Coordinates of C-alpha atoms in Angstrom, one line a residue:
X1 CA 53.5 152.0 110.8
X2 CA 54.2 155.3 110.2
X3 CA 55.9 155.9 113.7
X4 CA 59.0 153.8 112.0
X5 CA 61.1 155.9 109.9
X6 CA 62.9 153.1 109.0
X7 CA 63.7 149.5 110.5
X8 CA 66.0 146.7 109.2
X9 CA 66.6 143.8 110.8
X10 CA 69.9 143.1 108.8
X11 CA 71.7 145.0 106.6
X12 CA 75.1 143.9 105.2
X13 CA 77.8 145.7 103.3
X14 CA 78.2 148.8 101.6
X15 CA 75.5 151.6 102.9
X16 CA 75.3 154.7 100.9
X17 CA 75.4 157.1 104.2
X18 CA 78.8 155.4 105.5
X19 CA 81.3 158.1 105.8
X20 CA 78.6 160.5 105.4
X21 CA 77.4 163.0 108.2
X22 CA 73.1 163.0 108.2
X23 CA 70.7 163.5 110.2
X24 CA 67.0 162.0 110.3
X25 CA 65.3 164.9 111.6
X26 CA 63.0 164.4 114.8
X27 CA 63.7 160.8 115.5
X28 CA 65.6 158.3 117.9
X29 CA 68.1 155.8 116.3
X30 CA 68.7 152.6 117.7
X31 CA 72.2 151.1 116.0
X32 CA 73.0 147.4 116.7
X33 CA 76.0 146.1 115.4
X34 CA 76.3 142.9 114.1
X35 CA 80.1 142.3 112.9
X36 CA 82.1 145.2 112.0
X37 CA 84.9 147.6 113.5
X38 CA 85.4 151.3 113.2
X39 CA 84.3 154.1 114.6
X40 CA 81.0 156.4 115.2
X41 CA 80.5 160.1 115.0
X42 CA 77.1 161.2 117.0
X43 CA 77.9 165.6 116.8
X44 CA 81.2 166.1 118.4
X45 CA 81.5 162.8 119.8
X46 CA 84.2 159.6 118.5
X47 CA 82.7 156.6 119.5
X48 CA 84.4 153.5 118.5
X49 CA 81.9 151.4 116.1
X50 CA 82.9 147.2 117.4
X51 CA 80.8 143.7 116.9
X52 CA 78.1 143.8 119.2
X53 CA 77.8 147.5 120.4
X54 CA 74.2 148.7 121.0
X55 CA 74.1 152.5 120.1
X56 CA 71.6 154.9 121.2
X57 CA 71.3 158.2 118.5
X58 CA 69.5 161.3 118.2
X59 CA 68.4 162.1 114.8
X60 CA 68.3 165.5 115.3
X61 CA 71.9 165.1 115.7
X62 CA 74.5 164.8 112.8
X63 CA 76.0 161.7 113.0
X64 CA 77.6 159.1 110.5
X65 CA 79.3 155.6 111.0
X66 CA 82.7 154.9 109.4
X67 CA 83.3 151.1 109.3
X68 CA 87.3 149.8 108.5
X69 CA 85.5 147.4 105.9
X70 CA 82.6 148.5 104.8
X71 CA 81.7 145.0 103.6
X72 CA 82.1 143.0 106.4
X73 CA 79.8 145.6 108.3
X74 CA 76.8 144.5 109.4
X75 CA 73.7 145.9 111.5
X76 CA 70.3 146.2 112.3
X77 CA 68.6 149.6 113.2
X78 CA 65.2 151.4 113.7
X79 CA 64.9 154.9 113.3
X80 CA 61.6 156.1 115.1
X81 CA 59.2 159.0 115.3
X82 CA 60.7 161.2 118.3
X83 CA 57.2 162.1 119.4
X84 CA 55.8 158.5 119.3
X85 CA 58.8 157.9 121.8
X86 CA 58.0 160.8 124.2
X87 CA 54.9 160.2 124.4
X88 CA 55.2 157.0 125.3
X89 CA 57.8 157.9 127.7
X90 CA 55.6 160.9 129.4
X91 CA 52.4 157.9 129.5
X92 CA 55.2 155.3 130.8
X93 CA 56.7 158.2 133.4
X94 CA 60.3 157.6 132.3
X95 CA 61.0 160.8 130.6
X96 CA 64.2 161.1 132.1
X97 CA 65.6 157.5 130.6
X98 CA 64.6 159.0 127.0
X99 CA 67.0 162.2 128.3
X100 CA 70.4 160.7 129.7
X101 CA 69.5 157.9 126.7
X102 CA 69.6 160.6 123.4
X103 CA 70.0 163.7 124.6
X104 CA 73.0 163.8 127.6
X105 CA 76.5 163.4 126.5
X106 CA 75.9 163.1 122.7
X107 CA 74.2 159.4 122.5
X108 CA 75.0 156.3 124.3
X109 CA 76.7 153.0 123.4
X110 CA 77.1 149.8 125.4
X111 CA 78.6 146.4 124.3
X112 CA 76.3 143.5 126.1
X113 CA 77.5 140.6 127.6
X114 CA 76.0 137.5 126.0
X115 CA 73.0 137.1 127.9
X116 CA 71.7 140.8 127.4
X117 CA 72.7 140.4 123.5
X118 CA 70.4 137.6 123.5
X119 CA 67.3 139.4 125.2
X120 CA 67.9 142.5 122.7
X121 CA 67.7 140.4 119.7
X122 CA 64.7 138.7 120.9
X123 CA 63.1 141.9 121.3
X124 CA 64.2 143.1 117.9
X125 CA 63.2 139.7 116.4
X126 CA 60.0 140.5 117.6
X127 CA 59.4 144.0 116.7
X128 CA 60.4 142.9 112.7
X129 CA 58.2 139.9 113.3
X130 CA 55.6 142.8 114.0
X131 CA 56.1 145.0 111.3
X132 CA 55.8 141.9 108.7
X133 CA 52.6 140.6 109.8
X134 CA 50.6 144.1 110.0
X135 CA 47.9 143.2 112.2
X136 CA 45.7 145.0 115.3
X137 CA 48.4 144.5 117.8
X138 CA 51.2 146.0 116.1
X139 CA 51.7 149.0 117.4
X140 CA 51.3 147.8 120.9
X141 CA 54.3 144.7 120.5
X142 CA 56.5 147.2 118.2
X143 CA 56.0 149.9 121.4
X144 CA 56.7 147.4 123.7
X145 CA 59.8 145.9 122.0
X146 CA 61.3 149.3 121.6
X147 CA 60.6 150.5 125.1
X148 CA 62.4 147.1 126.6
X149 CA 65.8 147.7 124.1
X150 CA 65.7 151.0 125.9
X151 CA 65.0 149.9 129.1
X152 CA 67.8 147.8 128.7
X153 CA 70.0 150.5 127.5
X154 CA 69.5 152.5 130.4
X155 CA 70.4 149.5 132.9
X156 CA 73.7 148.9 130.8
X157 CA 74.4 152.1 129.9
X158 CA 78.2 153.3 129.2
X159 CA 79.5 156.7 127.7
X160 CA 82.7 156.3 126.4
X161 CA 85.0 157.8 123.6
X162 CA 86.9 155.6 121.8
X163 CA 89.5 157.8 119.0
X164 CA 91.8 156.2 116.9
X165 CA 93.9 159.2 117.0
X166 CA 93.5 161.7 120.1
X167 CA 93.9 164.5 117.9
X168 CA 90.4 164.1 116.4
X169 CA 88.4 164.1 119.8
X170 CA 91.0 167.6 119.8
X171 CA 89.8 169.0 116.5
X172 CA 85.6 167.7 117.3
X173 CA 85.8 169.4 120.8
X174 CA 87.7 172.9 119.1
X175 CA 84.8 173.2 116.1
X176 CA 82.1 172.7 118.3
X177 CA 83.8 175.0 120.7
X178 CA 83.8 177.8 117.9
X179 CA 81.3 177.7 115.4
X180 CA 80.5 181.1 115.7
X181 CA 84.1 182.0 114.7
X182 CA 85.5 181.9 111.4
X183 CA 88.0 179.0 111.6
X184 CA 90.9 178.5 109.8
X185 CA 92.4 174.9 108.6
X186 CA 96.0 177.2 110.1
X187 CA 93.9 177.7 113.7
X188 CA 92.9 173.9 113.8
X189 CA 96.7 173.1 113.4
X190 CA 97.8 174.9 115.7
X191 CA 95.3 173.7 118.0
X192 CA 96.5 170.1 117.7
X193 CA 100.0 170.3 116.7
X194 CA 100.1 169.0 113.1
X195 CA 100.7 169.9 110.0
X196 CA 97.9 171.0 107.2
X197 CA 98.6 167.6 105.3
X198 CA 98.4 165.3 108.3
X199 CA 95.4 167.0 109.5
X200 CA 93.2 166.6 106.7
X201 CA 94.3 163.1 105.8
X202 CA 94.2 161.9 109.2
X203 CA 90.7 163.7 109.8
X204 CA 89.2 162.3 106.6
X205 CA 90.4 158.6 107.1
X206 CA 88.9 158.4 110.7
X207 CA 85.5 160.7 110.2
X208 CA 84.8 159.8 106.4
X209 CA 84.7 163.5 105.2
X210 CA 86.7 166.9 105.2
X211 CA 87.1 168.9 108.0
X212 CA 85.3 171.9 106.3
X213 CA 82.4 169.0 105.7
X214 CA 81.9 168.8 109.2
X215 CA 82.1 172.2 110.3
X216 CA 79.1 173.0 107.7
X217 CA 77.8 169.5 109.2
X218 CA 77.3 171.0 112.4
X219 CA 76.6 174.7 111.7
X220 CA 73.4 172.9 109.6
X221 CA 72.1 170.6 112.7
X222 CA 72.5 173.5 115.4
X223 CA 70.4 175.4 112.7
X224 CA 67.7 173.3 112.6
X225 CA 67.8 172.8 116.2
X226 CA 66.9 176.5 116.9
X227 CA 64.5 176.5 113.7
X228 CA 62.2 173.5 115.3
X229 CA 63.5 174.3 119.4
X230 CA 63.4 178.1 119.5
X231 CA 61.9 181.6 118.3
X232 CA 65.2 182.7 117.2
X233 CA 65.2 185.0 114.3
X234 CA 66.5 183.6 111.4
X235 CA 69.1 186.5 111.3
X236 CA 70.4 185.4 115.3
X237 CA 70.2 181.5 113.9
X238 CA 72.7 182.1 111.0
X239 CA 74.8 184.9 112.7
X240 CA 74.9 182.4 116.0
X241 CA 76.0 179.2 114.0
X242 CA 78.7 181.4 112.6
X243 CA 77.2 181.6 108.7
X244 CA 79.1 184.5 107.0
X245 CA 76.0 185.9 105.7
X246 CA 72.3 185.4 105.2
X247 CA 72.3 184.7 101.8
X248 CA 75.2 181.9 102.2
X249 CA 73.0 180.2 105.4
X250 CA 70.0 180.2 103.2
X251 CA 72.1 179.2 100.0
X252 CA 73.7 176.3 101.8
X253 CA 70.4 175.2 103.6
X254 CA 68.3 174.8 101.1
X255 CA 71.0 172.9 99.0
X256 CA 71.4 170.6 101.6
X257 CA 67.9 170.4 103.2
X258 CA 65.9 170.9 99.5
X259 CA 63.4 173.9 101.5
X260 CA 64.6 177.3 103.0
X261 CA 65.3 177.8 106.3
X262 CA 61.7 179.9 106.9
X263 CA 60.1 177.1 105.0
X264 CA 62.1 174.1 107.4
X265 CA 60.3 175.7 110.3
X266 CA 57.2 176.2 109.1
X267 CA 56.9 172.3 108.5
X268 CA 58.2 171.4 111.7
X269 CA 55.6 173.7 113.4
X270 CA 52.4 172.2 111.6
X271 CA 54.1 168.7 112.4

């Protein structure tokens, strides 16, 4: 089905985007978590990553997961086609579960009690069962596995930040606060009381990269956002998403998205 992005109904151990900020471009992620304890990072948001947690994700938004032991980690997710979704949603008349689900409060976690758990793995039992077997009425039981999950979501749902160190929700809340600025490792510190040293060991322990990672992290995902949401110029994009230069945004961009910025857009449009 081409709607799915990507769906596993278990995957243990090691994952080559742990500790690694990505995005899946215009898609809804739908985490479970199996066994495993760490922490989540949906754009500037800490969410702590613990055995059982349901996680609702934008894939529009940067976002990684940073597991304590990466091979004890275990998970099932489905990555879907944002439009598929909506649509469904618009037909269904529950646009606005779809909005505080992905879009309000960057993402959604809840950690089911043991009858919910239950009914959430049926319904993801049932959605893999439909994806193996390929036939006329898959579509239809994968639609309607997904749209109970969120359903279910919705009735449960719980924001919450869980930080291992306070400091980090600190230094999330002061990027996103001034990517248009030029910041300074020296600003940061100063913001949050610490020394360079503590900073950047402490940031790339609980977040899984450097703190100049995620800055260009999040500079690239508001980018794309205008690119695909607005009729920005692609001179207000990169002076807006504080890019020294032109050259540099498009440098970077294409380095990390393999097509220019002009070219991103483009694609999304005809999509």
């Amino acid at each position: 089905m081409k709607e799915i992005i990507d769906f596993k109904y278990l995957d243990k151990g090691k994952d080559e985007l742990n500790n690694l900020r990505h995005s899946h471009g215009e898609s809804y992620e739908i985490l479970i978590v199996r066994s495993g304890e760490g922490s989540v990072i949906v754009r500037d948001r800490l969410f702590g990553l613990h055995s059982g947690g349901v996680y609702f994700i934008n894939g529009m938004d940067t976002h990684c997961t940073v597991p304590r032991e990466p091979d004890e980690y275990y998970r099932g997710k489905i990555i879907v086609s944002r439009r598929f979704i909506n649509e469904l949603a618009k037909t269904l008349d529950c646009t606005e579960l779809i909005e505080e689900l992905f879009h309000k409060n960057g993402g959604i976690y809840f950690i089911p009690d043991e009858k919910t758990a239950a009914y959430i793995d049926d319904e993801f039992s049932a959605i893999n069962q439909a994806l193996s077997e390929r036939n006329d009425y898959a579509k239809i039981s994968v639609a309607t596995g997904i749209m109970n999950i969120l359903k279910c979501g919705h009735e449960k749902k719980k924001t919450q930040i869980v930080s291992l160190d306070d400091r980090i929700s600190k230094i999330l809340e002061y990027v996103n606060e001034n990517l248009k600025n030029n910041i300074t490792l020296d600003d940061i510190c100063n913001y949050v009381h610490t020394s360079r040293y503590h900073l950047c060991h402490m940031f790339k322990k609980t977040v899984g990269m450097t703190v100049f990672e995620y800055i260009l992290s999040r500079r690239l995902s508001i980018a794309k956002k205008y690119l695909t949401g607005t009729d920005m110029s692609l001179t207000q994009i990169f002076e807006t998403t504080g890019f020294s230069s032109f050259s540099y945004f498009s440098k970077i961009f294409r380095q990390y998205e393999g097509v220019t910025p002009s070219a991103f857009r483009a694609a999304s449009r005809q999509k």
